[in-house]
Short mmCIF file of N, CA and C in Angstrom, two decimals:
data_model
loop_
_atom_site.label_atom_id
_atom_site.label_comp_id
_atom_site.label_asym_id
_atom_site.label_seq_id
_atom_site.Cartn_x
_atom_site.Cartn_y
_atom_site.Cartn_z
N UNK P 1052 90.57 97.15 116.24
CA UNK P 1052 91.60 98.14 116.46
C UNK P 1052 91.80 98.91 115.15
N UNK P 1053 91.96 100.18 115.27
CA UNK P 1053 92.17 101.05 114.13
C UNK P 1053 93.60 100.91 113.64
N UNK P 1054 93.76 100.83 112.33
CA UNK P 1054 95.07 100.73 111.71
C UNK P 1054 95.35 102.03 110.94
N UNK P 1055 96.49 102.63 111.23
CA UNK P 1055 96.87 103.87 110.57
C UNK P 1055 98.19 103.65 109.86
N UNK P 1056 98.24 104.09 108.60
CA UNK P 1056 99.46 103.93 107.82
C UNK P 1056 99.85 105.28 107.25
N UNK P 1057 101.11 105.64 107.41
CA UNK P 1057 101.66 106.89 106.92
C UNK P 1057 102.60 106.60 105.76
N UNK P 1058 102.34 107.22 104.63
CA UNK P 1058 103.20 107.06 103.45
C UNK P 1058 104.03 108.33 103.30
N UNK P 1059 105.32 108.17 103.06
CA UNK P 1059 106.20 109.32 102.92
C UNK P 1059 107.30 108.99 101.91
N UNK P 1060 108.06 110.00 101.56
CA UNK P 1060 109.24 109.80 100.71
C UNK P 1060 110.36 110.66 101.28
N UNK P 1061 111.54 110.54 100.72
CA UNK P 1061 112.65 111.35 101.21
C UNK P 1061 112.40 112.83 100.95
N UNK P 1062 111.71 113.13 99.86
CA UNK P 1062 111.38 114.51 99.54
C UNK P 1062 110.28 115.06 100.44
N UNK P 1063 109.36 114.22 100.84
CA UNK P 1063 108.21 114.59 101.71
C UNK P 1063 108.19 113.65 102.90
N UNK P 1064 109.00 113.92 103.92
CA UNK P 1064 109.10 112.97 105.03
C UNK P 1064 107.85 112.84 105.90
N UNK P 1065 106.99 113.85 105.90
CA UNK P 1065 105.74 113.75 106.66
C UNK P 1065 105.92 113.77 108.16
N UNK P 1066 106.99 114.41 108.64
CA UNK P 1066 107.24 114.46 110.09
C UNK P 1066 106.12 115.18 110.84
N UNK P 1067 105.62 116.26 110.26
CA UNK P 1067 104.55 117.02 110.91
C UNK P 1067 103.27 116.18 110.94
N UNK P 1068 102.97 115.51 109.83
CA UNK P 1068 101.79 114.66 109.76
C UNK P 1068 101.86 113.55 110.81
N UNK P 1069 103.01 112.94 110.94
CA UNK P 1069 103.19 111.86 111.92
C UNK P 1069 103.00 112.38 113.35
N UNK P 1070 103.65 113.51 113.65
CA UNK P 1070 103.54 114.07 115.00
C UNK P 1070 102.10 114.49 115.32
N UNK P 1071 101.45 115.14 114.36
CA UNK P 1071 100.06 115.57 114.59
C UNK P 1071 99.12 114.37 114.74
N UNK P 1072 99.37 113.32 113.98
CA UNK P 1072 98.53 112.12 114.09
C UNK P 1072 98.69 111.48 115.46
N UNK P 1073 99.92 111.39 115.93
CA UNK P 1073 100.16 110.82 117.27
C UNK P 1073 99.48 111.66 118.35
N UNK P 1074 99.54 112.98 118.23
CA UNK P 1074 98.88 113.85 119.21
C UNK P 1074 97.37 113.69 119.16
N UNK P 1075 96.80 113.60 117.94
CA UNK P 1075 95.35 113.45 117.80
C UNK P 1075 94.89 112.12 118.41
N UNK P 1076 95.65 111.05 118.16
CA UNK P 1076 95.31 109.76 118.75
C UNK P 1076 95.37 109.82 120.27
N UNK P 1077 96.37 110.50 120.78
CA UNK P 1077 96.53 110.62 122.22
C UNK P 1077 95.39 111.43 122.82
N UNK P 1078 95.02 112.54 122.19
CA UNK P 1078 93.92 113.38 122.71
C UNK P 1078 92.60 112.62 122.73
N UNK P 1079 92.38 111.78 121.71
CA UNK P 1079 91.12 111.03 121.63
C UNK P 1079 91.14 109.74 122.43
N UNK P 1080 92.33 109.35 122.89
CA UNK P 1080 92.44 108.11 123.66
C UNK P 1080 92.27 106.87 122.79
N UNK P 1081 92.68 106.96 121.54
CA UNK P 1081 92.53 105.85 120.61
C UNK P 1081 93.82 105.05 120.58
N UNK P 1082 93.69 103.75 120.77
CA UNK P 1082 94.83 102.84 120.67
C UNK P 1082 94.84 102.32 119.24
N UNK P 1083 95.78 102.77 118.45
CA UNK P 1083 95.82 102.39 117.04
C UNK P 1083 97.19 101.83 116.69
N UNK P 1084 97.17 100.93 115.74
CA UNK P 1084 98.42 100.40 115.19
C UNK P 1084 98.87 101.36 114.11
N UNK P 1085 100.07 101.94 114.27
CA UNK P 1085 100.55 102.92 113.30
C UNK P 1085 101.80 102.38 112.62
N UNK P 1086 101.74 102.37 111.29
CA UNK P 1086 102.88 101.92 110.48
C UNK P 1086 103.27 103.02 109.52
N UNK P 1087 104.56 103.08 109.21
CA UNK P 1087 105.05 104.04 108.22
C UNK P 1087 105.68 103.27 107.07
N UNK P 1088 105.56 103.83 105.87
CA UNK P 1088 106.12 103.17 104.70
C UNK P 1088 106.70 104.20 103.75
N UNK P 1089 107.98 104.03 103.42
CA UNK P 1089 108.59 104.92 102.43
C UNK P 1089 108.17 104.44 101.05
N UNK P 1090 107.69 105.34 100.24
CA UNK P 1090 107.15 104.97 98.94
C UNK P 1090 107.29 106.14 97.97
N UNK P 1091 106.87 105.94 96.75
CA UNK P 1091 106.82 107.01 95.77
C UNK P 1091 105.35 107.25 95.44
N UNK P 1092 104.97 108.48 95.05
CA UNK P 1092 103.56 108.78 94.80
C UNK P 1092 102.91 107.84 93.78
N UNK P 1093 103.65 107.38 92.82
CA UNK P 1093 103.07 106.51 91.79
C UNK P 1093 102.61 105.18 92.36
N UNK P 1094 103.22 104.72 93.44
CA UNK P 1094 102.84 103.44 94.02
C UNK P 1094 101.47 103.49 94.68
N UNK P 1095 101.12 104.61 95.28
CA UNK P 1095 99.83 104.70 95.95
C UNK P 1095 98.84 105.58 95.18
N UNK P 1096 99.33 106.31 94.18
CA UNK P 1096 98.46 107.10 93.33
C UNK P 1096 98.02 108.43 93.91
N UNK P 1097 98.67 108.92 94.95
CA UNK P 1097 98.34 110.21 95.54
C UNK P 1097 99.61 110.96 95.90
N UNK P 1098 99.50 112.28 96.07
CA UNK P 1098 100.67 113.05 96.52
C UNK P 1098 101.07 112.66 97.94
N UNK P 1099 102.34 112.81 98.23
CA UNK P 1099 102.84 112.49 99.56
C UNK P 1099 103.04 113.76 100.36
N UNK P 1100 103.04 113.72 101.66
CA UNK P 1100 102.76 112.57 102.51
C UNK P 1100 101.27 112.22 102.47
N UNK P 1101 100.98 110.98 102.79
CA UNK P 1101 99.59 110.52 102.79
C UNK P 1101 99.33 109.71 104.05
N UNK P 1102 98.07 109.72 104.47
CA UNK P 1102 97.66 109.02 105.68
C UNK P 1102 96.46 108.15 105.35
N UNK P 1103 96.53 106.88 105.71
CA UNK P 1103 95.42 105.95 105.49
C UNK P 1103 94.92 105.45 106.85
N UNK P 1104 93.59 105.41 106.97
CA UNK P 1104 92.97 104.86 108.18
C UNK P 1104 92.22 103.61 107.76
N UNK P 1105 92.58 102.49 108.35
CA UNK P 1105 91.99 101.19 108.02
C UNK P 1105 92.01 100.93 106.51
N UNK P 1106 93.14 101.25 105.88
CA UNK P 1106 93.33 100.95 104.46
C UNK P 1106 92.76 101.97 103.50
N UNK P 1107 92.12 103.02 103.99
CA UNK P 1107 91.51 104.04 103.13
C UNK P 1107 92.29 105.34 103.28
N UNK P 1108 92.83 105.85 102.18
CA UNK P 1108 93.59 107.10 102.23
C UNK P 1108 92.64 108.26 102.48
N UNK P 1109 92.90 108.99 103.58
CA UNK P 1109 92.03 110.10 103.96
C UNK P 1109 92.73 111.45 103.85
N UNK P 1110 94.05 111.46 103.80
CA UNK P 1110 94.82 112.69 103.69
C UNK P 1110 95.95 112.44 102.71
N UNK P 1111 96.14 113.37 101.77
CA UNK P 1111 97.29 113.24 100.88
C UNK P 1111 97.74 114.62 100.43
N UNK P 1112 99.06 114.80 100.41
CA UNK P 1112 99.65 116.04 99.92
C UNK P 1112 99.62 117.21 100.88
N UNK P 1113 99.03 117.04 102.05
CA UNK P 1113 98.97 118.11 103.05
C UNK P 1113 99.29 117.53 104.42
N UNK P 1114 99.54 118.43 105.36
CA UNK P 1114 99.79 118.01 106.73
C UNK P 1114 98.80 118.76 107.63
N UNK P 1115 97.62 118.16 107.86
CA UNK P 1115 96.58 118.83 108.64
C UNK P 1115 96.98 119.03 110.10
N UNK P 1116 96.27 119.95 110.74
CA UNK P 1116 96.53 120.24 112.16
C UNK P 1116 96.02 119.07 113.01
N UNK P 1117 96.39 119.13 114.28
CA UNK P 1117 95.95 118.11 115.22
C UNK P 1117 94.43 118.09 115.30
N UNK P 1118 93.82 119.27 115.37
CA UNK P 1118 92.35 119.37 115.47
C UNK P 1118 91.67 118.76 114.24
N UNK P 1119 92.21 119.04 113.05
CA UNK P 1119 91.63 118.47 111.83
C UNK P 1119 91.74 116.96 111.82
N UNK P 1120 92.87 116.45 112.29
CA UNK P 1120 93.04 114.99 112.36
C UNK P 1120 92.10 114.37 113.39
N UNK P 1121 91.87 115.07 114.50
CA UNK P 1121 90.92 114.57 115.50
C UNK P 1121 89.53 114.43 114.88
N UNK P 1122 89.12 115.44 114.12
CA UNK P 1122 87.81 115.38 113.47
C UNK P 1122 87.74 114.24 112.46
N UNK P 1123 88.82 114.05 111.69
CA UNK P 1123 88.86 112.94 110.73
C UNK P 1123 88.73 111.60 111.43
N UNK P 1124 89.47 111.44 112.51
CA UNK P 1124 89.44 110.17 113.25
C UNK P 1124 88.06 109.93 113.89
N UNK P 1125 87.46 110.98 114.45
CA UNK P 1125 86.12 110.84 115.03
C UNK P 1125 85.11 110.43 113.97
N UNK P 1126 85.19 111.08 112.81
CA UNK P 1126 84.27 110.74 111.71
C UNK P 1126 84.46 109.29 111.28
N UNK P 1127 85.70 108.87 111.18
CA UNK P 1127 85.97 107.49 110.76
C UNK P 1127 85.42 106.49 111.78
N UNK P 1128 85.63 106.75 113.06
CA UNK P 1128 85.12 105.84 114.09
C UNK P 1128 83.60 105.82 114.10
N UNK P 1129 82.98 106.97 113.88
CA UNK P 1129 81.52 107.03 113.84
C UNK P 1129 80.98 106.23 112.65
N UNK P 1130 81.63 106.36 111.49
CA UNK P 1130 81.22 105.58 110.32
C UNK P 1130 81.37 104.10 110.58
N UNK P 1131 82.45 103.72 111.24
CA UNK P 1131 82.69 102.31 111.52
C UNK P 1131 81.63 101.76 112.47
N UNK P 1132 81.21 102.55 113.46
CA UNK P 1132 80.15 102.11 114.38
C UNK P 1132 78.83 101.96 113.65
N UNK P 1133 78.53 102.88 112.73
CA UNK P 1133 77.28 102.81 111.99
C UNK P 1133 77.25 101.60 111.06
N UNK P 1134 78.42 101.21 110.56
CA UNK P 1134 78.50 100.06 109.65
C UNK P 1134 78.48 98.73 110.38
N UNK P 1135 78.73 98.75 111.70
CA UNK P 1135 78.79 97.49 112.43
C UNK P 1135 77.39 96.91 112.58
N UNK P 1136 77.25 95.58 112.56
CA UNK P 1136 75.95 94.94 112.70
C UNK P 1136 75.26 95.25 114.01
N UNK P 1137 76.02 95.53 115.05
CA UNK P 1137 75.42 95.81 116.35
C UNK P 1137 75.66 97.27 116.69
N UNK P 1138 74.62 98.04 116.68
CA UNK P 1138 74.75 99.44 117.03
C UNK P 1138 74.71 99.67 118.53
N UNK P 1139 74.30 98.65 119.27
CA UNK P 1139 74.15 98.82 120.72
C UNK P 1139 75.49 98.98 121.41
N UNK P 1140 76.46 98.15 121.04
CA UNK P 1140 77.74 98.22 121.72
C UNK P 1140 78.86 98.72 120.84
N UNK P 1141 78.65 98.73 119.51
CA UNK P 1141 79.67 99.18 118.59
C UNK P 1141 80.78 98.18 118.37
N UNK P 1142 80.64 97.00 118.94
CA UNK P 1142 81.69 95.99 118.81
C UNK P 1142 81.54 95.16 117.55
N UNK P 1143 80.41 95.21 116.90
CA UNK P 1143 80.23 94.47 115.66
C UNK P 1143 79.64 93.10 115.86
N UNK P 1144 79.75 92.52 117.01
CA UNK P 1144 79.19 91.20 117.33
C UNK P 1144 79.58 90.17 116.27
N UNK P 1145 80.61 90.42 115.58
CA UNK P 1145 81.17 89.59 114.51
C UNK P 1145 80.18 89.32 113.39
N UNK P 1146 79.03 89.95 113.41
CA UNK P 1146 78.08 89.85 112.32
C UNK P 1146 77.34 88.54 112.22
N UNK P 1147 77.76 87.53 112.96
CA UNK P 1147 77.16 86.20 112.82
C UNK P 1147 76.05 85.97 113.84
N UNK P 1148 76.25 86.43 115.04
CA UNK P 1148 75.30 86.12 116.11
C UNK P 1148 74.23 87.18 116.28
N UNK P 1149 74.50 88.38 115.83
CA UNK P 1149 73.55 89.47 116.03
C UNK P 1149 73.64 90.01 117.44
N UNK P 1150 73.00 91.15 117.71
CA UNK P 1150 73.14 91.77 119.02
C UNK P 1150 72.55 90.95 120.17
N UNK P 1151 71.58 90.06 119.88
CA UNK P 1151 70.99 89.31 120.98
C UNK P 1151 71.96 88.31 121.60
N UNK P 1152 73.01 87.94 120.87
CA UNK P 1152 73.99 87.00 121.41
C UNK P 1152 75.35 87.65 121.63
N UNK P 1153 75.37 88.97 121.61
CA UNK P 1153 76.63 89.70 121.80
C UNK P 1153 76.98 89.74 123.28
N UNK P 1154 78.16 89.26 123.66
CA UNK P 1154 78.53 89.29 125.07
C UNK P 1154 78.63 90.70 125.63
N UNK P 1155 79.01 91.69 124.81
CA UNK P 1155 79.11 93.06 125.28
C UNK P 1155 77.72 93.64 125.58
N UNK P 1156 76.75 93.35 124.69
CA UNK P 1156 75.40 93.87 124.90
C UNK P 1156 74.77 93.25 126.14
N UNK P 1157 74.99 91.96 126.34
CA UNK P 1157 74.42 91.28 127.49
C UNK P 1157 75.05 91.82 128.77
N UNK P 1158 76.37 92.07 128.75
CA UNK P 1158 77.03 92.61 129.93
C UNK P 1158 76.51 94.00 130.28
N UNK P 1159 76.22 94.79 129.26
CA UNK P 1159 75.73 96.15 129.51
C UNK P 1159 74.24 96.19 129.78
N UNK P 1160 73.57 95.05 129.79
CA UNK P 1160 72.15 95.01 130.02
C UNK P 1160 71.35 95.49 128.83
N UNK P 1161 71.94 95.43 127.65
CA UNK P 1161 71.28 95.91 126.45
C UNK P 1161 70.88 94.75 125.55
N UNK P 1162 70.50 93.63 126.15
CA UNK P 1162 70.13 92.46 125.36
C UNK P 1162 68.86 92.78 124.58
N UNK P 1163 68.96 92.81 123.29
CA UNK P 1163 67.82 93.20 122.46
C UNK P 1163 67.20 92.01 121.76
N UNK P 1164 67.14 90.84 122.41
CA UNK P 1164 66.61 89.66 121.73
C UNK P 1164 65.12 89.82 121.48
N UNK P 1165 64.67 89.32 120.36
CA UNK P 1165 63.27 89.42 119.97
C UNK P 1165 62.39 88.60 120.91
N UNK P 1166 62.86 87.45 121.35
CA UNK P 1166 62.07 86.61 122.26
C UNK P 1166 61.80 87.34 123.57
N UNK P 1167 62.80 88.02 124.10
CA UNK P 1167 62.62 88.78 125.33
C UNK P 1167 61.61 89.90 125.17
N UNK P 1168 61.65 90.56 124.03
CA UNK P 1168 60.69 91.63 123.77
C UNK P 1168 59.26 91.09 123.65
N UNK P 1169 59.10 89.96 122.98
CA UNK P 1169 57.77 89.36 122.81
C UNK P 1169 57.21 88.93 124.16
N UNK P 1170 58.03 88.29 124.98
CA UNK P 1170 57.59 87.86 126.30
C UNK P 1170 57.20 89.06 127.15
N UNK P 1171 58.00 90.11 127.12
CA UNK P 1171 57.69 91.31 127.87
C UNK P 1171 56.38 91.94 127.41
N UNK P 1172 56.16 91.97 126.10
CA UNK P 1172 54.92 92.52 125.55
C UNK P 1172 53.73 91.66 125.96
N UNK P 1173 53.88 90.34 125.93
CA UNK P 1173 52.79 89.44 126.33
C UNK P 1173 52.44 89.64 127.81
N UNK P 1174 53.42 89.79 128.65
CA UNK P 1174 53.17 90.03 130.08
C UNK P 1174 52.43 91.36 130.27
N UNK P 1175 52.86 92.38 129.54
CA UNK P 1175 52.20 93.67 129.62
C UNK P 1175 50.74 93.57 129.19
N UNK P 1176 50.47 92.82 128.13
CA UNK P 1176 49.08 92.63 127.68
C UNK P 1176 48.25 91.90 128.73
N UNK P 1177 48.83 90.88 129.37
CA UNK P 1177 48.10 90.16 130.41
C UNK P 1177 47.77 91.07 131.58
N UNK P 1178 48.71 91.91 131.97
CA UNK P 1178 48.47 92.84 133.08
C UNK P 1178 47.36 93.82 132.71
N UNK P 1179 47.41 94.34 131.49
CA UNK P 1179 46.36 95.28 131.04
C UNK P 1179 45.00 94.59 130.98
N UNK P 1180 44.97 93.35 130.48
CA UNK P 1180 43.71 92.60 130.42
C UNK P 1180 43.16 92.37 131.82
N UNK P 1181 44.01 91.98 132.75
CA UNK P 1181 43.59 91.77 134.14
C UNK P 1181 43.08 93.06 134.76
N UNK P 1182 43.75 94.17 134.51
CA UNK P 1182 43.32 95.46 135.04
C UNK P 1182 41.96 95.84 134.47
N UNK P 1183 41.72 95.56 133.21
CA UNK P 1183 40.43 95.86 132.58
C UNK P 1183 39.32 95.02 133.22
N UNK P 1184 39.60 93.75 133.50
CA UNK P 1184 38.61 92.85 134.12
C UNK P 1184 38.26 93.34 135.52
N UNK P 1185 39.28 93.74 136.27
CA UNK P 1185 39.05 94.20 137.65
C UNK P 1185 38.23 95.49 137.65
N UNK P 1186 38.55 96.40 136.74
CA UNK P 1186 37.86 97.69 136.72
C UNK P 1186 36.45 97.60 136.14
N UNK P 1187 36.12 96.59 135.38
CA UNK P 1187 34.79 96.53 134.77
C UNK P 1187 33.79 95.75 135.59
#
């Protein structure tokens, strides 16, 4: 689940940033945990208001439009999928079992186990060998 944190202060409440972020999440259909924290710029080291996605500050000192936030969120989700050990389902497969033991990949019929591929290749070779014998 994506975690979003909004940093604000009394001088920079970030109401527009919060509203635009909620709209962007709604448009994209992303279920995210959103937290707000009143702070001072020195505590986080950036101008306020600021927005962090999964602990990484991606916006600071500005209040981007809904469309800009949608693009930021899409980019972040795409990066997270690319970093996950299993690219087939995007679930990450917890990194321990690999995609061949991922319940999501197996459910989707995307089981990419090496043993299955080897067996399939061996069967294909046997069929080709048999076809060559019959034709010769």
